[in-house]
Protein backbone atom coordinates (compact mmCIF):
# COMPACT_ATOMS: atom_id res chain seq x y z
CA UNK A 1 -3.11 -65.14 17.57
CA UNK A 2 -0.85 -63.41 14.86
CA UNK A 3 2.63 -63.31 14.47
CA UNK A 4 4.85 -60.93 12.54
CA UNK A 5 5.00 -61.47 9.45
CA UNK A 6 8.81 -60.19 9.29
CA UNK A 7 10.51 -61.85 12.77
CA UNK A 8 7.85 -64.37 13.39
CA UNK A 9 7.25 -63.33 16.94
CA UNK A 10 3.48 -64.29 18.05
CA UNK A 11 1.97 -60.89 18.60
CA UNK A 12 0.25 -61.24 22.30
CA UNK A 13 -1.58 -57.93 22.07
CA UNK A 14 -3.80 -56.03 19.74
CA UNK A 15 -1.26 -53.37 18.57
CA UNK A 16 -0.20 -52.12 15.01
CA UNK A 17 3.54 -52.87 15.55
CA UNK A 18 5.74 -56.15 16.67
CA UNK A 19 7.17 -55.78 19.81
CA UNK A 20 10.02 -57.40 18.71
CA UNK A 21 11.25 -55.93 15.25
CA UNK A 22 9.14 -52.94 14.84
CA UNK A 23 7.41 -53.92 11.56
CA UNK A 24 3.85 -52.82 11.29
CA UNK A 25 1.34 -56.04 11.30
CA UNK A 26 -0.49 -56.57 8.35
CA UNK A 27 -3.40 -58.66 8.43
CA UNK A 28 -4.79 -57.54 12.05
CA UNK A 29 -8.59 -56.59 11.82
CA UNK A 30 -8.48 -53.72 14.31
CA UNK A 31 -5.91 -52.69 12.25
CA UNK A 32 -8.45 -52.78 9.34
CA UNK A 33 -11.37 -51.31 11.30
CA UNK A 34 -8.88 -48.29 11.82
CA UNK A 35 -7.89 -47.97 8.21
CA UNK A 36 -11.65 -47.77 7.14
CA UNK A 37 -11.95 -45.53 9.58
CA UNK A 38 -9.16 -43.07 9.48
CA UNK A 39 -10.64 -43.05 5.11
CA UNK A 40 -13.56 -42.37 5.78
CA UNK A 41 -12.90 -39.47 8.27
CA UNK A 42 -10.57 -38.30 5.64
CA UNK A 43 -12.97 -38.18 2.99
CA UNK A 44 -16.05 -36.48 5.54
CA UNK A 45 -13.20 -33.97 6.91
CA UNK A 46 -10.39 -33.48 4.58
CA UNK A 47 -7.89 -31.67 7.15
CA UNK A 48 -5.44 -32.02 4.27
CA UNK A 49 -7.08 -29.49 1.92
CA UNK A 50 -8.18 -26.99 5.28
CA UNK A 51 -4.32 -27.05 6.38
CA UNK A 52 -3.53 -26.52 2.62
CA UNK A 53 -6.05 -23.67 2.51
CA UNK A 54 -4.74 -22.33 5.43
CA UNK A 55 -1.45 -22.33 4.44
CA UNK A 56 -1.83 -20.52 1.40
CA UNK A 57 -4.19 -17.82 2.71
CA UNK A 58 -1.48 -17.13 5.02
CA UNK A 59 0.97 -17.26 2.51
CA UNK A 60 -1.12 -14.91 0.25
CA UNK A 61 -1.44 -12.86 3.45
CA UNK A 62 2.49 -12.28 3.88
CA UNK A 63 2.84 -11.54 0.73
CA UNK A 64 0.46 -8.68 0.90
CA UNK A 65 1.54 -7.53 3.77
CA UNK A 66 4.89 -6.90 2.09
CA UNK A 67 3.60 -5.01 -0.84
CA UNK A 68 1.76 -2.82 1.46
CA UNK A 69 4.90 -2.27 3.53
CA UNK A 70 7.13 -1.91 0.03
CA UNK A 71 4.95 0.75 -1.40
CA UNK A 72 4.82 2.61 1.82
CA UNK A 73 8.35 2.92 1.86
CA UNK A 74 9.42 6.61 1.97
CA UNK A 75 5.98 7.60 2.49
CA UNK A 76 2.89 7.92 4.64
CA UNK A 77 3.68 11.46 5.78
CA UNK A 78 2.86 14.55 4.68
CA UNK A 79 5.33 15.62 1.51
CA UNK A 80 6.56 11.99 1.02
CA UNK A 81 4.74 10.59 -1.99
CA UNK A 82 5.12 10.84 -5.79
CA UNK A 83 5.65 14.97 -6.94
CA UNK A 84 1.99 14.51 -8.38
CA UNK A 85 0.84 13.14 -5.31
CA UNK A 86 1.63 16.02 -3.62
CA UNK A 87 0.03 18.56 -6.02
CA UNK A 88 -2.83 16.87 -5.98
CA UNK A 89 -3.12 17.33 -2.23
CA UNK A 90 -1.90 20.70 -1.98
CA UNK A 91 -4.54 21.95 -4.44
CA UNK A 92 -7.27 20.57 -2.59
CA UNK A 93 -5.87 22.36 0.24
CA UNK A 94 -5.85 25.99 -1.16
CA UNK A 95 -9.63 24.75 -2.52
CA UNK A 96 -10.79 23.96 0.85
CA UNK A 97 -9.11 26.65 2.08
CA UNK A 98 -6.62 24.76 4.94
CA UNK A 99 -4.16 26.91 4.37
CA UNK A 100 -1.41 25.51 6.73
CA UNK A 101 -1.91 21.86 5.66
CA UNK A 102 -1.27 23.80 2.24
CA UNK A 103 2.00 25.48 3.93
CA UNK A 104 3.24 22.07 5.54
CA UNK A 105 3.74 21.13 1.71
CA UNK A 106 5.47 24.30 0.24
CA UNK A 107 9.03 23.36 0.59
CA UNK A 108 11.15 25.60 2.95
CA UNK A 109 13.35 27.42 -0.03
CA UNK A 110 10.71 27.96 -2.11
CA UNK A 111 8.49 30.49 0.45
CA UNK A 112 11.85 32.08 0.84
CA UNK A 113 11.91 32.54 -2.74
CA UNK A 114 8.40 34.04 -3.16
CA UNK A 115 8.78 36.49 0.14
CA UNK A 116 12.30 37.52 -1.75
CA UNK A 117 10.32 38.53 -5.14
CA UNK A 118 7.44 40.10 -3.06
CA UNK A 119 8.26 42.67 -1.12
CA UNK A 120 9.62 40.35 2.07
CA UNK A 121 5.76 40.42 2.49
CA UNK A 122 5.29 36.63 4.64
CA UNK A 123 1.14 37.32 4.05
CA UNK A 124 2.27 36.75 -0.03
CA UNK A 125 2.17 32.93 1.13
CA UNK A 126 -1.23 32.82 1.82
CA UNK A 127 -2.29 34.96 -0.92
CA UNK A 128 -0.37 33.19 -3.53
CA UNK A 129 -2.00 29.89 -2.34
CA UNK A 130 -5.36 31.47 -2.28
CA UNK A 131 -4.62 33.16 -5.94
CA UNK A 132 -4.15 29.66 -6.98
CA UNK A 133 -8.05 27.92 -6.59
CA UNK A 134 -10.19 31.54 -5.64
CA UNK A 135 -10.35 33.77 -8.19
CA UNK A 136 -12.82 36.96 -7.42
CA UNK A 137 -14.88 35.80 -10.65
CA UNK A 138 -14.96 31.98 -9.82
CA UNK A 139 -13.21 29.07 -7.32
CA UNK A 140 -12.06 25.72 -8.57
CA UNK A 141 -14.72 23.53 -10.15
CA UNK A 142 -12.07 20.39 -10.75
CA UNK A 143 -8.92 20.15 -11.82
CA UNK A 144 -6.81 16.90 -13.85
CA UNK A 145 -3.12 16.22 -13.43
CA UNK A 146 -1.60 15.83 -16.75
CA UNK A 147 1.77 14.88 -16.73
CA UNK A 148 4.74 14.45 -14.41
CA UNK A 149 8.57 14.63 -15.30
CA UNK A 150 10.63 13.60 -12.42
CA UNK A 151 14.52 14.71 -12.74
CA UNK A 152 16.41 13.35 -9.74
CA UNK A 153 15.54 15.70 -6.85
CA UNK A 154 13.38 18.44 -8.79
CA UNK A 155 10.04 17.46 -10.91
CA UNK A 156 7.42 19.07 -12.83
CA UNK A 157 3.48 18.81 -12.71
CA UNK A 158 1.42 19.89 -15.14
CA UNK A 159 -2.74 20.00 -14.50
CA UNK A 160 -5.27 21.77 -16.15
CA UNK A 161 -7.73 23.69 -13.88
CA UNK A 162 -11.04 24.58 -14.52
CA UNK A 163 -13.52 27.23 -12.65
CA UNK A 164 -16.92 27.38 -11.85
CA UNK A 165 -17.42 30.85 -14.29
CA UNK A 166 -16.17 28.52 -16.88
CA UNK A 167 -12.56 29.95 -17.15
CA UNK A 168 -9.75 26.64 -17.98
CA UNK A 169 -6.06 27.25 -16.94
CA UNK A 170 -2.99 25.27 -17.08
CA UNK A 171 -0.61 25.23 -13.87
CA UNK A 172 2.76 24.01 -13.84
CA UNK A 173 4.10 23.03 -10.73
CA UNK A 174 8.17 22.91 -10.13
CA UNK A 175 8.25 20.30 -7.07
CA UNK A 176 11.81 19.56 -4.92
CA UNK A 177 12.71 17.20 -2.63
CA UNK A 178 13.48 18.56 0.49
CA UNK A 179 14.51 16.32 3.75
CA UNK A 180 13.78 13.21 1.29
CA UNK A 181 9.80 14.88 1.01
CA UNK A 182 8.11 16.24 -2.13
CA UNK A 183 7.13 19.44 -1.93
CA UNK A 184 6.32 22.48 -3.96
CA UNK A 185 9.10 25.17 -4.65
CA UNK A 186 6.35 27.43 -7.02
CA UNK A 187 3.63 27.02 -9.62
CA UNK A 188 2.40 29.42 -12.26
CA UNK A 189 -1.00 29.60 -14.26
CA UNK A 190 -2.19 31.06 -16.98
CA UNK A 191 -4.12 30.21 -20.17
């Protein structure tokens, strides 16, 4: 028989804690027996080091998630990203020749101002766009953005264009925000 080592109470059963007092018994063999065992488990299947694991993939898996939903913030439409986002996208447009994808990102007041300077002619739009990667001697090869210069709700985007006869171009586009979207008010070329 044992007895607690704290109360003295003689400890009828084979459990880890007097019945009386509470105290954990030292010195009972199946008590032993469990501490080699719960070790050895420990050291074969360290559930400490998975649940830390775990933890911190998760934790590394929120954060994530946040950046993603940070950076997408104000965007993931058409018109929503960065001014040179949107140039990008509308001159692979006119090159692949989608012209109302192209349209969706010419902002509202800027067609109005084209039509106004050319003859209230609505087909301009399209032939403007078209002007701008399909040229009778050549079509877009590649282009590069060059620079952006964002001032509050209007921006700039430079690019240099280059065509498959071998002809280079700058464009400048003049982007505006319109309905909290980028979009393009005009752009000019030339050498």
């Amino acid at each position: 028989m044992n007895y607690c080592s704290e109360c003295g109470h003689q400890i009828e059963y084979e459990g880890n804690y007097c019945s009386e007092c509470g105290m954990k018994i030292q010195g009972n063999s199946n008590n032993d027996e469990n501490n080699k065992f719960e070790s050895m488990t420990m050291q074969q299947f360290p559930l400490g080091r998975f649940f830390l694991y775990r933890k911190l993939l998760v934790g590394i898996g929120i954060s994530l998630l946040v950046i993603i939903i940070l950076s997408n913030i104000g965007g993931g439409g058409i018109g929503k990203d960065s001014p040179t986002q949107v140039a990008e996208t509308f001159i692979n447009y006119t090159r692949d020749s989608e012209w109302e994808k192209a349209e969706e990102l010419w902002s509202q007041s800027g067609k109005e101002y084209l039509v106004a300077q050319l003859f209230n002619d609505e087909r301009m739009i399209y032939q403007t766009m078209r002007n701008l990667t399909h040229r009778t001697d050549g079509d877009l090869f590649e282009y590069e953005i060059t620079s952006e210069e964002i001032h509050g709700e209007e921006a700039v985007v430079n690019a240099n264009l280059a065509f498959d006869n071998g002809r280079r171009e700058k464009a400048m586009f003049a982007m505006v925000k319109e309905d909290g979207d980028w979009k393009v008010f005009a752009f000019q070329t030339g050498n």
